[in-house]
Short mmCIF file of C-alpha atoms in Angstrom, two decimals:
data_model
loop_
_atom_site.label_atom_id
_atom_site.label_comp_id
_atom_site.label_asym_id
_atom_site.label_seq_id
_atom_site.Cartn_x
_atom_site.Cartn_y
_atom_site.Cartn_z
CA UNK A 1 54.70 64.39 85.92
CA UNK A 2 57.26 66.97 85.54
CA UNK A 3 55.99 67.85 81.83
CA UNK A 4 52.67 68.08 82.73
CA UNK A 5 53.83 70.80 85.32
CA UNK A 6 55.63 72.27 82.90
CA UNK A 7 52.91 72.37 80.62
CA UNK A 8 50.53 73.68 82.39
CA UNK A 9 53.47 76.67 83.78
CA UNK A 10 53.43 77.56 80.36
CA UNK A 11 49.96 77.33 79.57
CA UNK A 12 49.58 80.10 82.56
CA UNK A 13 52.31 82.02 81.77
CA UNK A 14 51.05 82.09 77.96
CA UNK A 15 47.43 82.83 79.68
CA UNK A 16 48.77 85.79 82.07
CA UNK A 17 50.00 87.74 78.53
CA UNK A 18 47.34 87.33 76.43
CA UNK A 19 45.18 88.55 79.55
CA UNK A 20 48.06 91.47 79.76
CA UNK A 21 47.86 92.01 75.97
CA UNK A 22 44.05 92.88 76.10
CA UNK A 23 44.34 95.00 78.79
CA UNK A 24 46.77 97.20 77.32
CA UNK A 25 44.84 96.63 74.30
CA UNK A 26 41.54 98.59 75.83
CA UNK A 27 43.96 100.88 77.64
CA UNK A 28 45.05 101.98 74.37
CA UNK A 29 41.43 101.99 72.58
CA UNK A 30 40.40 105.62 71.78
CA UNK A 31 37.10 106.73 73.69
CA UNK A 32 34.37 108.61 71.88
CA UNK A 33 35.58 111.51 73.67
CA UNK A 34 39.42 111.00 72.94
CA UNK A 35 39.92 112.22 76.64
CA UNK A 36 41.02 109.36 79.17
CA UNK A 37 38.76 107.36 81.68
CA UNK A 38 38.99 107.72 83.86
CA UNK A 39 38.95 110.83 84.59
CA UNK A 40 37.14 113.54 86.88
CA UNK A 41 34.68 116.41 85.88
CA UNK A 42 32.39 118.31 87.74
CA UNK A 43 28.73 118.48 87.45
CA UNK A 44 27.88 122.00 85.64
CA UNK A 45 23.94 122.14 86.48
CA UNK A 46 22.29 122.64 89.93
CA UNK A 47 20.00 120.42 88.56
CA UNK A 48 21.44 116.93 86.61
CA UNK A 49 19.33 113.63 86.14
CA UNK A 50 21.31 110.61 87.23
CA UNK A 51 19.58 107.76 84.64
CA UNK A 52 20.24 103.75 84.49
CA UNK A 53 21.30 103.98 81.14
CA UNK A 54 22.90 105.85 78.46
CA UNK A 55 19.49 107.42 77.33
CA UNK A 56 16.98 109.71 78.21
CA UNK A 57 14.86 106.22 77.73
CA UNK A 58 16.49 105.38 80.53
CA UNK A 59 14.71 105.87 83.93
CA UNK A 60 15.52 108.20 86.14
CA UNK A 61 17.30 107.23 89.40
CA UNK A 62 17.70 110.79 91.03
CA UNK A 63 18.79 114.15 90.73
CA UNK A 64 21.70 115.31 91.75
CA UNK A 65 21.44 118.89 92.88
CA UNK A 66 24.57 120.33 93.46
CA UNK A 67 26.29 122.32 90.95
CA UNK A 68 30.12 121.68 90.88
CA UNK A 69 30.16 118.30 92.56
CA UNK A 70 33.16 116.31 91.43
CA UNK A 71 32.61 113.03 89.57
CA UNK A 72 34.57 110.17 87.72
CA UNK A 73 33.83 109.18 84.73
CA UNK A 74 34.54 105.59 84.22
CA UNK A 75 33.09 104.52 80.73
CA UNK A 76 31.55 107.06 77.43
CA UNK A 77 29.59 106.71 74.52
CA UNK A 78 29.68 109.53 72.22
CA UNK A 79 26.38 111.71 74.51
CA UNK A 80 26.35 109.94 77.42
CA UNK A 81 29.06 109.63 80.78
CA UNK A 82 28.92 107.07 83.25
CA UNK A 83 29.99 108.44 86.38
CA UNK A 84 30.65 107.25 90.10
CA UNK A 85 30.03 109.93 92.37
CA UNK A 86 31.72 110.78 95.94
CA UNK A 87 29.12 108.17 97.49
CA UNK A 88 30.21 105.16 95.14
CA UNK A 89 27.26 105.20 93.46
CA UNK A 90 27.35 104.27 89.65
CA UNK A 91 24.90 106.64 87.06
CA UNK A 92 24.69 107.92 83.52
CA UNK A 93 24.12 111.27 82.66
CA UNK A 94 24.33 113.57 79.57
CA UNK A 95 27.72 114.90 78.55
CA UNK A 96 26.17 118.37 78.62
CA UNK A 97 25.81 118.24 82.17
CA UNK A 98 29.66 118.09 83.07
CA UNK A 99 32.16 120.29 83.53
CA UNK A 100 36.15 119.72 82.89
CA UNK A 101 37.04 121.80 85.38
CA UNK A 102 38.29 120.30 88.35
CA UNK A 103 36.83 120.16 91.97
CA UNK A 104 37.26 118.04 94.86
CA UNK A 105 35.08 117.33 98.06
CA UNK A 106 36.06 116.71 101.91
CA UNK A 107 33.87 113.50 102.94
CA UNK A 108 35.48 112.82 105.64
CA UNK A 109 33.56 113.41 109.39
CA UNK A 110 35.60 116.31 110.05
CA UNK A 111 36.91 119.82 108.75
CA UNK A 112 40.05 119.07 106.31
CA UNK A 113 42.85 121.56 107.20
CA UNK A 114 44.21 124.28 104.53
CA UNK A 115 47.65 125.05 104.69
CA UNK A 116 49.89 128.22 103.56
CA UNK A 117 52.53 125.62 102.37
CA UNK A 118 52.16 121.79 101.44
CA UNK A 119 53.59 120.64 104.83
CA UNK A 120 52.16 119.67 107.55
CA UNK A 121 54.02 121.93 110.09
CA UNK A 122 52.63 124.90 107.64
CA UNK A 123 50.19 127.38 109.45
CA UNK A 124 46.47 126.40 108.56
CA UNK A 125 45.00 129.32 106.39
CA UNK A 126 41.15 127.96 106.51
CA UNK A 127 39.39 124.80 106.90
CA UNK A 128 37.22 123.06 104.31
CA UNK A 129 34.33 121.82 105.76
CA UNK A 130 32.83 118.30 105.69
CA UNK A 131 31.17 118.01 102.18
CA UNK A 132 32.02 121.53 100.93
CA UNK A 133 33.63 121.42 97.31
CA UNK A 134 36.71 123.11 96.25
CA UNK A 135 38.18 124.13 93.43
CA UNK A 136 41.19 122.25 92.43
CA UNK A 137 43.97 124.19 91.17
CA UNK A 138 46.96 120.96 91.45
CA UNK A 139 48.54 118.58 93.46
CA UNK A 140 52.09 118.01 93.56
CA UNK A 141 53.91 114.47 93.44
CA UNK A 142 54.29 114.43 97.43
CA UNK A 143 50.61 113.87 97.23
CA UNK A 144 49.50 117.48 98.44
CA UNK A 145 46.85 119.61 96.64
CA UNK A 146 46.35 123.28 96.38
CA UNK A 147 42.54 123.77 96.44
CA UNK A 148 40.47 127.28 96.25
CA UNK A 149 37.33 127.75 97.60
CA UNK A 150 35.31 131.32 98.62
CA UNK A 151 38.60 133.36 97.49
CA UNK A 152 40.79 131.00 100.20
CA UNK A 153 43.50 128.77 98.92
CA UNK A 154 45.78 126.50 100.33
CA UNK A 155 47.21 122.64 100.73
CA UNK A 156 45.67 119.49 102.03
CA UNK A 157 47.26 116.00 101.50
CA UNK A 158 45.15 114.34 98.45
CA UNK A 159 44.10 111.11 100.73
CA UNK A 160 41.78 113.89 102.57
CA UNK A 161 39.42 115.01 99.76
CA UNK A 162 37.41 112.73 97.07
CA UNK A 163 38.50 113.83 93.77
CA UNK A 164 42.52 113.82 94.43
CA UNK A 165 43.03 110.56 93.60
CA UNK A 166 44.37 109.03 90.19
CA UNK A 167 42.94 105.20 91.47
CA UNK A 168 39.68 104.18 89.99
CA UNK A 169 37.08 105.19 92.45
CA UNK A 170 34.17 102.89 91.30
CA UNK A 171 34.33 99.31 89.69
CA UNK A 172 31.73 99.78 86.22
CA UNK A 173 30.60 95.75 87.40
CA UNK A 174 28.73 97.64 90.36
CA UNK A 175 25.18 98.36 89.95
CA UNK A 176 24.28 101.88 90.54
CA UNK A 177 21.28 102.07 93.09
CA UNK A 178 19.38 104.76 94.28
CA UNK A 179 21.06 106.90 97.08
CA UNK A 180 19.59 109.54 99.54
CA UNK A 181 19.80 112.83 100.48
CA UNK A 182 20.21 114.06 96.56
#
């Protein structure tokens, strides 16, 4: 009994690296881009179909209209991005139609506090309103950001704007569906 335990330890054990090895395998796999995913852009067009697929065969789920909304993308071919967007929602659209600069978005229910210093005793300088984008300038490794937006910076704690965060903010398994009020 005890070698079949031990077998089967080491059949797990020699399971748990290979599944290791790929993943740091893929981690380590260039993308057509050579940048990282993911990663965030922003959305450089007023006006940018969000499509099914990587193609403009593809049909056409929506269209986002809102020029400099941050977005992850979380898989690349060489023309096309596959992005989750502040809503979770999981879309392709044309590498043309991001932006590498950086911006950020309050989604929470309520105005997201800017302060003069990244404290939270600081004075607030200006408030970023619910769904009003920002320009993100950096965040610091005590997990505050300096953000600009309409010639007003300050610092808000990263857990208090979409766009902040390192984590993966949409799983590429999940189906992309259509959302409302694009």
């Amino acid at each position: 009994m005890r070698g079949v335990i031990r077998a089967l330890l080491a059949t797990a054990a020699l399971g748990a690296g290979l599944g290791a090895a790929a993943a740091q395998a893929a981690q380590d796999r260039p993308t057509p881009s050579g940048l990282p995913v993911p990663r965030y852009v922003s959305l450089k067009f007023d006006k940018v179909n969000a499509r099914s697929g990587p193609g403009d065969d593809h049909r056409t789920l929506w269209i986002y209209r809102v020029r400099g909304l941050p977005v992850q993308v979380v898989a690349e071919t060489s023309e096309w991005r596959r992005i989750c967007d502040p809503e979770g929602q999981l879309v392709w659209v044309h590498k043309r139609t991001t932006d590498g600069r950086r911006t950020v978005i309050n989604m929470n229910s309520a105005p997201a506090a800017l302060r003069r210093r990244p404290k939270d005793s600081s004075r607030v300088v200006a408030y970023l309103n619910v769904r009003a984008i920002a320009s993100l300038v950096r965040c610091d490794e005590d997990q505050w950001c300096r953000v600009r937006a309409d010639d007003v910076s300050g610092w808000v704690k990263a857990g208090e704007l979409w766009g902040a965060s390192d984590a993966v903010q949409c799983r590429p398994g999940r189906p992309g569906g259509a959302a409302s009020g694009r």
